[in-house]
Structure formats: C-alpha cells, structure tokens
Amino acid sequence: MIQFIASIAAESGGSSPFGLLVPLVLMGGLFYFLLIRPQQRRARAQTDLLSSIDVGDEVITAGGLLGTIVEIDEDDDLITVEIAPGTNVRMVRRAISQKLVEEEEEDFDEDDDDVVALDDAEDEPADDKT
C-alpha cells in the first residue's frame, strides 16, 4: 500500500503541491476506515449497552465477575450487582462489559415426521450393502 502511494507521488512529478496532497488524503481515508470508524462503532455499542441495562439483567463486569443487577442509582451512576446469594457489590456503571442474553430453545413437535427419536433409530436394522 505504501509503495502504491509512493508510486502515485512519483508519477505526479512530486513537485506540485497537489501531488503531495493525494498520498496524505489516501492515508487519512485509510486511517479513518481502519481505525477511527470501528472504534466509534464499539463506543456507540457500549453506550447503548449501558443505557439498556435494567434491574434483573445478568451481566459480566470488566473484571470478569458474573452477576445480576439488583439496584441502579442514576444520580451517582452506580449499580449494585449480586455476584453470589447475599453478596452484593457496588460498582460504576461503566464497569459493565456485557449483558448476558438467554437463548430461547426451539420446541419440537413430537408428531413431526422429520424428527426421528434416538430410540426409534436404534430399533431399525442397518442397511448393509456389503
């Protein structure tokens, strides 16, 4: 990439101010799309997460503790997290790194013909073509 930018500067003669400006603009665009924009997305996602937490949510703290939010103090921007039964920890809201979301299990219909029970599969003889 650097060689490409250097070749553009060399082709333009290198003496005009516009020829020197093109590589700088390309490098600025490269830095924006590779460094600045992803960091802004991460910061926005963290802000959205912190604004969406509520009492009863299971969270992971920045220190790696798993717990359930018991109380949120909006004035001081503090939360209380229960990390074990009867053990509460007060921490700054910014210390929450993730919100745990339980995945819903799909209910399978027993009358469905596509689902073969494991016991039924063992009772059927195997087709040996040897």
PDB file of N, CA and C in Angstrom, residues 15-106:
ATOM      1  N   SER A  15       6.610  17.552  -7.626  1.00  0.00           N
ATOM      2  CA  SER A  15       6.912  18.963  -7.423  1.00  0.00           C
ATOM      3  C   SER A  15       5.665  19.795  -7.152  1.00  0.00           C
ATOM      4  N   SER A  16       4.519  19.327  -7.589  1.00  0.00           N
ATOM      5  CA  SER A  16       3.310  20.114  -7.369  1.00  0.00           C
ATOM      6  C   SER A  16       2.753  19.826  -5.977  1.00  0.00           C
ATOM      7  N   PRO A  17       2.133  20.811  -5.361  1.00  0.00           N
ATOM      8  CA  PRO A  17       1.540  20.591  -4.035  1.00  0.00           C
ATOM      9  C   PRO A  17       0.385  19.574  -4.084  1.00  0.00           C
ATOM     10  N   PHE A  18      -0.321  19.519  -5.207  1.00  0.00           N
ATOM     11  CA  PHE A  18      -1.409  18.560  -5.335  1.00  0.00           C
ATOM     12  C   PHE A  18      -0.874  17.130  -5.330  1.00  0.00           C
ATOM     13  N   GLY A  19       0.291  16.916  -5.911  1.00  0.00           N
ATOM     14  CA  GLY A  19       0.898  15.591  -5.939  1.00  0.00           C
ATOM     15  C   GLY A  19       1.271  15.101  -4.556  1.00  0.00           C
ATOM     16  N   LEU A  20       1.610  16.000  -3.668  1.00  0.00           N
ATOM     17  CA  LEU A  20       1.927  15.627  -2.296  1.00  0.00           C
ATOM     18  C   LEU A  20       0.664  15.470  -1.453  1.00  0.00           C
ATOM     19  N   LEU A  21      -0.401  16.124  -1.853  1.00  0.00           N
ATOM     20  CA  LEU A  21      -1.638  16.080  -1.098  1.00  0.00           C
ATOM     21  C   LEU A  21      -2.392  14.767  -1.291  1.00  0.00           C
ATOM     22  N   VAL A  22      -2.289  14.172  -2.479  1.00  0.00           N
ATOM     23  CA  VAL A  22      -3.008  12.933  -2.783  1.00  0.00           C
ATOM     24  C   VAL A  22      -2.609  11.793  -1.845  1.00  0.00           C
ATOM     25  N   PRO A  23      -1.337  11.516  -1.624  1.00  0.00           N
ATOM     26  CA  PRO A  23      -0.988  10.428  -0.690  1.00  0.00           C
ATOM     27  C   PRO A  23      -1.462  10.700   0.740  1.00  0.00           C
ATOM     28  N   LEU A  24      -1.431  11.960   1.165  1.00  0.00           N
ATOM     29  CA  LEU A  24      -1.891  12.285   2.510  1.00  0.00           C
ATOM     30  C   LEU A  24      -3.394  12.054   2.650  1.00  0.00           C
ATOM     31  N   VAL A  25      -4.150  12.405   1.641  1.00  0.00           N
ATOM     32  CA  VAL A  25      -5.597  12.180   1.679  1.00  0.00           C
ATOM     33  C   VAL A  25      -5.890  10.683   1.681  1.00  0.00           C
ATOM     34  N   LEU A  26      -5.165   9.913   0.876  1.00  0.00           N
ATOM     35  CA  LEU A  26      -5.357   8.462   0.855  1.00  0.00           C
ATOM     36  C   LEU A  26      -5.020   7.838   2.204  1.00  0.00           C
ATOM     37  N   MET A  27      -3.948   8.282   2.828  1.00  0.00           N
ATOM     38  CA  MET A  27      -3.581   7.754   4.142  1.00  0.00           C
ATOM     39  C   MET A  27      -4.631   8.142   5.192  1.00  0.00           C
ATOM     40  N   GLY A  28      -5.141   9.375   5.109  1.00  0.00           N
ATOM     41  CA  GLY A  28      -6.179   9.808   6.043  1.00  0.00           C
ATOM     42  C   GLY A  28      -7.435   8.964   5.898  1.00  0.00           C
ATOM     43  N   GLY A  29      -7.840   8.678   4.665  1.00  0.00           N
ATOM     44  CA  GLY A  29      -9.005   7.829   4.432  1.00  0.00           C
ATOM     45  C   GLY A  29      -8.781   6.418   4.935  1.00  0.00           C
ATOM     46  N   LEU A  30      -7.582   5.905   4.735  1.00  0.00           N
ATOM     47  CA  LEU A  30      -7.236   4.569   5.205  1.00  0.00           C
ATOM     48  C   LEU A  30      -7.315   4.494   6.729  1.00  0.00           C
ATOM     49  N   PHE A  31      -6.750   5.492   7.415  1.00  0.00           N
ATOM     50  CA  PHE A  31      -6.817   5.522   8.873  1.00  0.00           C
ATOM     51  C   PHE A  31      -8.254   5.634   9.359  1.00  0.00           C
ATOM     52  N   TYR A  32      -9.065   6.426   8.658  1.00  0.00           N
ATOM     53  CA  TYR A  32     -10.446   6.591   9.082  1.00  0.00           C
ATOM     54  C   TYR A  32     -11.197   5.268   9.003  1.00  0.00           C
ATOM     55  N   PHE A  33     -11.092   4.562   7.881  1.00  0.00           N
ATOM     56  CA  PHE A  33     -11.871   3.335   7.710  1.00  0.00           C
ATOM     57  C   PHE A  33     -11.307   2.145   8.476  1.00  0.00           C
ATOM     58  N   LEU A  34     -10.026   2.139   8.785  1.00  0.00           N
ATOM     59  CA  LEU A  34      -9.444   1.004   9.503  1.00  0.00           C
ATOM     60  C   LEU A  34      -9.339   1.214  11.011  1.00  0.00           C
ATOM     61  N   LEU A  35      -9.249   2.454  11.461  1.00  0.00           N
ATOM     62  CA  LEU A  35      -9.041   2.694  12.887  1.00  0.00           C
ATOM     63  C   LEU A  35     -10.159   3.496  13.551  1.00  0.00           C
ATOM     64  N   ILE A  36     -10.492   4.635  13.010  1.00  0.00           N
ATOM     65  CA  ILE A  36     -11.410   5.554  13.678  1.00  0.00           C
ATOM     66  C   ILE A  36     -12.846   5.046  13.637  1.00  0.00           C
ATOM     67  N   ARG A  37     -13.317   4.627  12.476  1.00  0.00           N
ATOM     68  CA  ARG A  37     -14.714   4.206  12.327  1.00  0.00           C
ATOM     69  C   ARG A  37     -15.053   2.959  13.171  1.00  0.00           C
ATOM     70  N   PRO A  38     -14.206   1.916  13.190  1.00  0.00           N
ATOM     71  CA  PRO A  38     -14.520   0.777  14.063  1.00  0.00           C
ATOM     72  C   PRO A  38     -14.521   1.147  15.550  1.00  0.00           C
ATOM     73  N   GLN A  39     -13.644   2.047  15.952  1.00  0.00           N
ATOM     74  CA  GLN A  39     -13.618   2.467  17.351  1.00  0.00           C
ATOM     75  C   GLN A  39     -14.883   3.228  17.711  1.00  0.00           C
ATOM     76  N   GLN A  40     -15.393   4.052  16.803  1.00  0.00           N
ATOM     77  CA  GLN A  40     -16.636   4.769  17.055  1.00  0.00           C
ATOM     78  C   GLN A  40     -17.808   3.799  17.180  1.00  0.00           C
ATOM     79  N   ARG A  41     -17.816   2.751  16.365  1.00  0.00           N
ATOM     80  CA  ARG A  41     -18.874   1.746  16.448  1.00  0.00           C
ATOM     81  C   ARG A  41     -18.843   1.025  17.791  1.00  0.00           C
ATOM     82  N   ARG A  42     -17.642   0.657  18.255  1.00  0.00           N
ATOM     83  CA  ARG A  42     -17.531  -0.015  19.548  1.00  0.00           C
ATOM     84  C   ARG A  42     -17.991   0.893  20.688  1.00  0.00           C
ATOM     85  N   ALA A  43     -17.611   2.163  20.633  1.00  0.00           N
ATOM     86  CA  ALA A  43     -18.016   3.108  21.673  1.00  0.00           C
ATOM     87  C   ALA A  43     -19.534   3.299  21.669  1.00  0.00           C
ATOM     88  N   ARG A  44     -20.137   3.379  20.493  1.00  0.00           N
ATOM     89  CA  ARG A  44     -21.588   3.530  20.401  1.00  0.00           C
ATOM     90  C   ARG A  44     -22.299   2.285  20.933  1.00  0.00           C
ATOM     91  N   ALA A  45     -21.767   1.100  20.620  1.00  0.00           N
ATOM     92  CA  ALA A  45     -22.364  -0.145  21.108  1.00  0.00           C
ATOM     93  C   ALA A  45     -22.270  -0.227  22.631  1.00  0.00           C
ATOM     94  N   GLN A  46     -21.157   0.196  23.213  1.00  0.00           N
ATOM     95  CA  GLN A  46     -21.000   0.176  24.676  1.00  0.00           C
ATOM     96  C   GLN A  46     -21.956   1.159  25.329  1.00  0.00           C
ATOM     97  N   THR A  47     -22.128   2.342  24.735  1.00  0.00           N
ATOM     98  CA  THR A  47     -23.063   3.327  25.263  1.00  0.00           C
ATOM     99  C   THR A  47     -24.489   2.798  25.219  1.00  0.00           C
ATOM    100  N   ASP A  48     -24.856   2.147  24.114  1.00  0.00           N
ATOM    101  CA  ASP A  48     -26.189   1.556  24.004  1.00  0.00           C
ATOM    102  C   ASP A  48     -26.401   0.466  25.047  1.00  0.00           C
ATOM    103  N   LEU A  49     -25.365  -0.345  25.274  1.00  0.00           N
ATOM    104  CA  LEU A  49     -25.452  -1.407  26.275  1.00  0.00           C
ATOM    105  C   LEU A  49     -25.691  -0.823  27.663  1.00  0.00           C
ATOM    106  N   LEU A  50     -24.907   0.183  28.024  1.00  0.00           N
ATOM    107  CA  LEU A  50     -25.019   0.769  29.358  1.00  0.00           C
ATOM    108  C   LEU A  50     -26.366   1.459  29.568  1.00  0.00           C
ATOM    109  N   SER A  51     -26.936   1.990  28.517  1.00  0.00           N
ATOM    110  CA  SER A  51     -28.243   2.638  28.675  1.00  0.00           C
ATOM    111  C   SER A  51     -29.382   1.620  28.695  1.00  0.00           C
ATOM    112  N   SER A  52     -29.134   0.390  28.208  1.00  0.00           N
ATOM    113  CA  SER A  52     -30.206  -0.596  28.140  1.00  0.00           C
ATOM    114  C   SER A  52     -30.260  -1.542  29.345  1.00  0.00           C
ATOM    115  N   ILE A  53     -29.259  -1.496  30.231  1.00  0.00           N
ATOM    116  CA  ILE A  53     -29.291  -2.410  31.371  1.00  0.00           C
ATOM    117  C   ILE A  53     -30.371  -1.981  32.352  1.00  0.00           C
ATOM    118  N   ASP A  54     -30.946  -2.983  33.020  1.00  0.00           N
ATOM    119  CA  ASP A  54     -32.038  -2.734  33.948  1.00  0.00           C
ATOM    120  C   ASP A  54     -31.913  -3.718  35.118  1.00  0.00           C
ATOM    121  N   VAL A  55     -32.648  -3.478  36.155  1.00  0.00           N
ATOM    122  CA  VAL A  55     -32.639  -4.356  37.326  1.00  0.00           C
ATOM    123  C   VAL A  55     -33.107  -5.754  36.894  1.00  0.00           C
ATOM    124  N   GLY A  56     -32.352  -6.769  37.328  1.00  0.00           N
ATOM    125  CA  GLY A  56     -32.682  -8.152  36.985  1.00  0.00           C
ATOM    126  C   GLY A  56     -31.868  -8.708  35.835  1.00  0.00           C
ATOM    127  N   ASP A  57     -31.141  -7.860  35.103  1.00  0.00           N
ATOM    128  CA  ASP A  57     -30.324  -8.336  33.991  1.00  0.00           C
ATOM    129  C   ASP A  57     -29.066  -9.026  34.511  1.00  0.00           C
ATOM    130  N   GLU A  58     -28.676 -10.100  33.838  1.00  0.00           N
ATOM    131  CA  GLU A  58     -27.414 -10.766  34.155  1.00  0.00           C
ATOM    132  C   GLU A  58     -26.324 -10.126  33.314  1.00  0.00           C
ATOM    133  N   VAL A  59     -25.222  -9.771  33.970  1.00  0.00           N
ATOM    134  CA  VAL A  59     -24.156  -9.037  33.300  1.00  0.00           C
ATOM    135  C   VAL A  59     -22.794  -9.648  33.629  1.00  0.00           C
ATOM    136  N   ILE A  60     -21.809  -9.281  32.811  1.00  0.00           N
ATOM    137  CA  ILE A  60     -20.410  -9.600  33.064  1.00  0.00           C
ATOM    138  C   ILE A  60     -19.699  -8.268  33.256  1.00  0.00           C
ATOM    139  N   THR A  61     -18.948  -8.151  34.343  1.00  0.00           N
ATOM    140  CA  THR A  61     -18.232  -6.907  34.604  1.00  0.00           C
ATOM    141  C   THR A  61     -16.899  -6.909  33.875  1.00  0.00           C
ATOM    142  N   ALA A  62     -16.257  -5.752  33.861  1.00  0.00           N
ATOM    143  CA  ALA A  62     -14.957  -5.637  33.219  1.00  0.00           C
ATOM    144  C   ALA A  62     -13.913  -6.508  33.909  1.00  0.00           C
ATOM    145  N   GLY A  63     -14.121  -6.811  35.179  1.00  0.00           N
ATOM    146  CA  GLY A  63     -13.213  -7.669  35.929  1.00  0.00           C
ATOM    147  C   GLY A  63     -13.494  -9.153  35.748  1.00  0.00           C
ATOM    148  N   GLY A  64     -14.568  -9.476  35.019  1.00  0.00           N
ATOM    149  CA  GLY A  64     -14.885 -10.866  34.747  1.00  0.00           C
ATOM    150  C   GLY A  64     -15.881 -11.489  35.704  1.00  0.00           C
ATOM    151  N   LEU A  65     -16.480 -10.692  36.589  1.00  0.00           N
ATOM    152  CA  LEU A  65     -17.467 -11.215  37.518  1.00  0.00           C
ATOM    153  C   LEU A  65     -18.825 -11.331  36.837  1.00  0.00           C
ATOM    154  N   LEU A  66     -19.514 -12.426  37.102  1.00  0.00           N
ATOM    155  CA  LEU A  66     -20.870 -12.614  36.596  1.00  0.00           C
ATOM    156  C   LEU A  66     -21.830 -12.305  37.721  1.00  0.00           C
ATOM    157  N   GLY A  67     -22.908 -11.595  37.412  1.00  0.00           N
ATOM    158  CA  GLY A  67     -23.862 -11.273  38.455  1.00  0.00           C
ATOM    159  C   GLY A  67     -25.153 -10.741  37.896  1.00  0.00           C
ATOM    160  N   THR A  68     -26.066 -10.444  38.806  1.00  0.00           N
ATOM    161  CA  THR A  68     -27.378  -9.916  38.455  1.00  0.00           C
ATOM    162  C   THR A  68     -27.507  -8.522  39.045  1.00  0.00           C
ATOM    163  N   ILE A  69     -28.007  -7.595  38.255  1.00  0.00           N
ATOM    164  CA  ILE A  69     -28.176  -6.228  38.728  1.00  0.00           C
ATOM    165  C   ILE A  69     -29.337  -6.185  39.711  1.00  0.00           C
ATOM    166  N   VAL A  70     -29.054  -5.643  40.898  1.00  0.00           N
ATOM    167  CA  VAL A  70     -30.048  -5.561  41.960  1.00  0.00           C
ATOM    168  C   VAL A  70     -30.594  -4.142  42.071  1.00  0.00           C
ATOM    169  N   GLU A  71     -29.732  -3.149  41.903  1.00  0.00           N
ATOM    170  CA  GLU A  71     -30.145  -1.752  42.089  1.00  0.00           C
ATOM    171  C   GLU A  71     -29.341  -0.863  41.155  1.00  0.00           C
ATOM    172  N   ILE A  72     -29.979   0.182  40.637  1.00  0.00           N
ATOM    173  CA  ILE A  72     -29.309   1.169  39.789  1.00  0.00           C
ATOM    174  C   ILE A  72     -29.528   2.538  40.403  1.00  0.00           C
ATOM    175  N   ASP A  73     -28.431   3.254  40.697  1.00  0.00           N
ATOM    176  CA  ASP A  73     -28.500   4.611  41.238  1.00  0.00           C
ATOM    177  C   ASP A  73     -28.147   5.569  40.104  1.00  0.00           C
ATOM    178  N   GLU A  74     -29.175   6.191  39.509  1.00  0.00           N
ATOM    179  CA  GLU A  74     -28.976   7.073  38.361  1.00  0.00           C
ATOM    180  C   GLU A  74     -28.226   8.345  38.737  1.00  0.00           C
ATOM    181  N   ASP A  75     -28.405   8.824  39.972  1.00  0.00           N
ATOM    182  CA  ASP A  75     -27.779  10.083  40.378  1.00  0.00           C
ATOM    183  C   ASP A  75     -26.252   9.969  40.438  1.00  0.00           C
ATOM    184  N   ASP A  76     -25.756   8.910  41.057  1.00  0.00           N
ATOM    185  CA  ASP A  76     -24.307   8.730  41.208  1.00  0.00           C
ATOM    186  C   ASP A  76     -23.711   7.854  40.116  1.00  0.00           C
ATOM    187  N   ASP A  77     -24.551   7.337  39.206  1.00  0.00           N
ATOM    188  CA  ASP A  77     -24.121   6.463  38.120  1.00  0.00           C
ATOM    189  C   ASP A  77     -23.459   5.190  38.671  1.00  0.00           C
ATOM    190  N   LEU A  78     -24.053   4.655  39.740  1.00  0.00           N
ATOM    191  CA  LEU A  78     -23.570   3.430  40.372  1.00  0.00           C
ATOM    192  C   LEU A  78     -24.623   2.339  40.228  1.00  0.00           C
ATOM    193  N   ILE A  79     -24.168   1.101  40.220  1.00  0.00           N
ATOM    194  CA  ILE A  79     -25.076  -0.036  40.209  1.00  0.00           C
ATOM    195  C   ILE A  79     -24.648  -1.006  41.300  1.00  0.00           C
ATOM    196  N   THR A  80     -25.596  -1.807  41.758  1.00  0.00           N
ATOM    197  CA  THR A  80     -25.307  -2.860  42.718  1.00  0.00           C
ATOM    198  C   THR A  80     -25.547  -4.185  42.026  1.00  0.00           C
ATOM    199  N   VAL A  81     -24.531  -5.044  42.051  1.00  0.00           N
ATOM    200  CA  VAL A  81     -24.590  -6.335  41.373  1.00  0.00           C
ATOM    201  C   VAL A  81     -24.475  -7.436  42.411  1.00  0.00           C
ATOM    202  N   GLU A  82     -25.382  -8.403  42.340  1.00  0.00           N
ATOM    203  CA  GLU A  82     -25.323  -9.559  43.235  1.00  0.00           C
ATOM    204  C   GLU A  82     -24.496 -10.634  42.525  1.00  0.00           C
ATOM    205  N   ILE A  83     -23.296 -10.914  43.073  1.00  0.00           N
ATOM    206  CA  ILE A  83     -22.393 -11.881  42.437  1.00  0.00           C
ATOM    207  C   ILE A  83     -22.545 -13.277  43.017  1.00  0.00           C
ATOM    208  N   ALA A  84     -23.148 -13.374  44.204  1.00  0.00           N
ATOM    209  CA  ALA A  84     -23.462 -14.646  44.848  1.00  0.00           C
ATOM    210  C   ALA A  84     -24.661 -14.378  45.752  1.00  0.00           C
ATOM    211  N   PRO A  85     -25.393 -15.404  46.133  1.00  0.00           N
ATOM    212  CA  PRO A  85     -26.543 -15.164  47.009  1.00  0.00           C
ATOM    213  C   PRO A  85     -26.122 -14.445  48.291  1.00  0.00           C
ATOM    214  N   GLY A  86     -26.656 -13.262  48.470  1.00  0.00           N
ATOM    215  CA  GLY A  86     -26.340 -12.472  49.663  1.00  0.00           C
ATOM    216  C   GLY A  86     -25.080 -11.638  49.546  1.00  0.00           C
ATOM    217  N   THR A  87     -24.378 -11.680  48.419  1.00  0.00           N
ATOM    218  CA  THR A  87     -23.150 -10.918  48.235  1.00  0.00           C
ATOM    219  C   THR A  87     -23.371  -9.872  47.150  1.00  0.00           C
ATOM    220  N   ASN A  88     -23.473  -8.610  47.569  1.00  0.00           N
ATOM    221  CA  ASN A  88     -23.700  -7.511  46.634  1.00  0.00           C
ATOM    222  C   ASN A  88     -22.442  -6.666  46.516  1.00  0.00           C
ATOM    223  N   VAL A  89     -22.186  -6.194  45.306  1.00  0.00           N
ATOM    224  CA  VAL A  89     -21.027  -5.356  45.028  1.00  0.00           C
ATOM    225  C   VAL A  89     -21.517  -4.090  44.349  1.00  0.00           C
ATOM    226  N   ARG A  90     -21.094  -2.939  44.857  1.00  0.00           N
ATOM    227  CA  ARG A  90     -21.416  -1.664  44.197  1.00  0.00           C
ATOM    228  C   ARG A  90     -20.284  -1.316  43.251  1.00  0.00           C
ATOM    229  N   MET A  91     -20.645  -0.871  42.067  1.00  0.00           N
ATOM    230  CA  MET A  91     -19.621  -0.502  41.091  1.00  0.00           C
ATOM    231  C   MET A  91     -20.144   0.586  40.171  1.00  0.00           C
ATOM    232  N   VAL A  92     -19.236   1.174  39.445  1.00  0.00           N
ATOM    233  CA  VAL A  92     -19.582   2.198  38.470  1.00  0.00           C
ATOM    234  C   VAL A  92     -20.257   1.523  37.285  1.00  0.00           C
ATOM    235  N   ARG A  93     -21.234   2.173  36.706  1.00  0.00           N
ATOM    236  CA  ARG A  93     -21.983   1.614  35.579  1.00  0.00           C
ATOM    237  C   ARG A  93     -21.057   1.270  34.409  1.00  0.00           C
ATOM    238  N   ARG A  94     -20.023   2.046  34.200  1.00  0.00           N
ATOM    239  CA  ARG A  94     -19.095   1.813  33.079  1.00  0.00           C
ATOM    240  C   ARG A  94     -18.314   0.510  33.218  1.00  0.00           C
ATOM    241  N   ALA A  95     -18.371  -0.128  34.399  1.00  0.00           N
ATOM    242  CA  ALA A  95     -17.642  -1.377  34.614  1.00  0.00           C
ATOM    243  C   ALA A  95     -18.363  -2.582  34.023  1.00  0.00           C
ATOM    244  N   ILE A  96     -19.555  -2.393  33.472  1.00  0.00           N
ATOM    245  CA  ILE A  96     -20.281  -3.494  32.836  1.00  0.00           C
ATOM    246  C   ILE A  96     -19.746  -3.657  31.419  1.00  0.00           C
ATOM    247  N   SER A  97     -19.309  -4.871  31.090  1.00  0.00           N
ATOM    248  CA  SER A  97     -18.762  -5.076  29.749  1.00  0.00           C
ATOM    249  C   SER A  97     -19.708  -5.832  28.832  1.00  0.00           C
ATOM    250  N   GLN A  98     -20.576  -6.686  29.395  1.00  0.00           N
ATOM    251  CA  GLN A  98     -21.502  -7.457  28.572  1.00  0.00           C
ATOM    252  C   GLN A  98     -22.793  -7.700  29.319  1.00  0.00           C
ATOM    253  N   LYS A  99     -23.837  -7.908  28.545  1.00  0.00           N
ATOM    254  CA  LYS A  99     -25.126  -8.287  29.098  1.00  0.00           C
ATOM    255  C   LYS A  99     -25.413  -9.698  28.597  1.00  0.00           C
ATOM    256  N   LEU A 100     -25.664 -10.618  29.536  1.00  0.00           N
ATOM    257  CA  LEU A 100     -25.933 -11.997  29.145  1.00  0.00           C
ATOM    258  C   LEU A 100     -27.373 -12.123  28.685  1.00  0.00           C
ATOM    259  N   VAL A 101     -27.550 -12.772  27.551  1.00  0.00           N
ATOM    260  CA  VAL A 101     -28.880 -12.972  26.993  1.00  0.00           C
ATOM    261  C   VAL A 101     -29.105 -14.464  26.876  1.00  0.00           C
ATOM    262  N   GLU A 102     -30.210 -14.934  27.466  1.00  0.00           N
ATOM    263  CA  GLU A 102     -30.517 -16.351  27.382  1.00  0.00           C
ATOM    264  C   GLU A 102     -31.092 -16.656  26.008  1.00  0.00           C
ATOM    265  N   GLU A 103     -30.601 -17.725  25.390  1.00  0.00           N
ATOM    266  CA  GLU A 103     -31.111 -18.136  24.092  1.00  0.00           C
ATOM    267  C   GLU A 103     -32.355 -18.978  24.303  1.00  0.00           C
ATOM    268  N   GLU A 104     -33.370 -18.732  23.487  1.00  0.00           N
ATOM    269  CA  GLU A 104     -34.600 -19.496  23.583  1.00  0.00           C
ATOM    270  C   GLU A 104     -34.425 -20.824  22.868  1.00  0.00           C
ATOM    271  N   GLU A 105     -34.838 -21.893  23.539  1.00  0.00           N
ATOM    272  CA  GLU A 105     -34.761 -23.210  22.925  1.00  0.00           C
ATOM    273  C   GLU A 105     -35.975 -23.411  22.044  1.00  0.00           C
ATOM    274  N   GLU A 106     -35.754 -24.030  20.887  1.00  0.00           N
ATOM    275  CA  GLU A 106     -36.858 -24.291  19.981  1.00  0.00           C
ATOM    276  C   GLU A 106     -37.629 -25.509  20.485  1.00  0.00           C
TER     277      GLU A 106
END
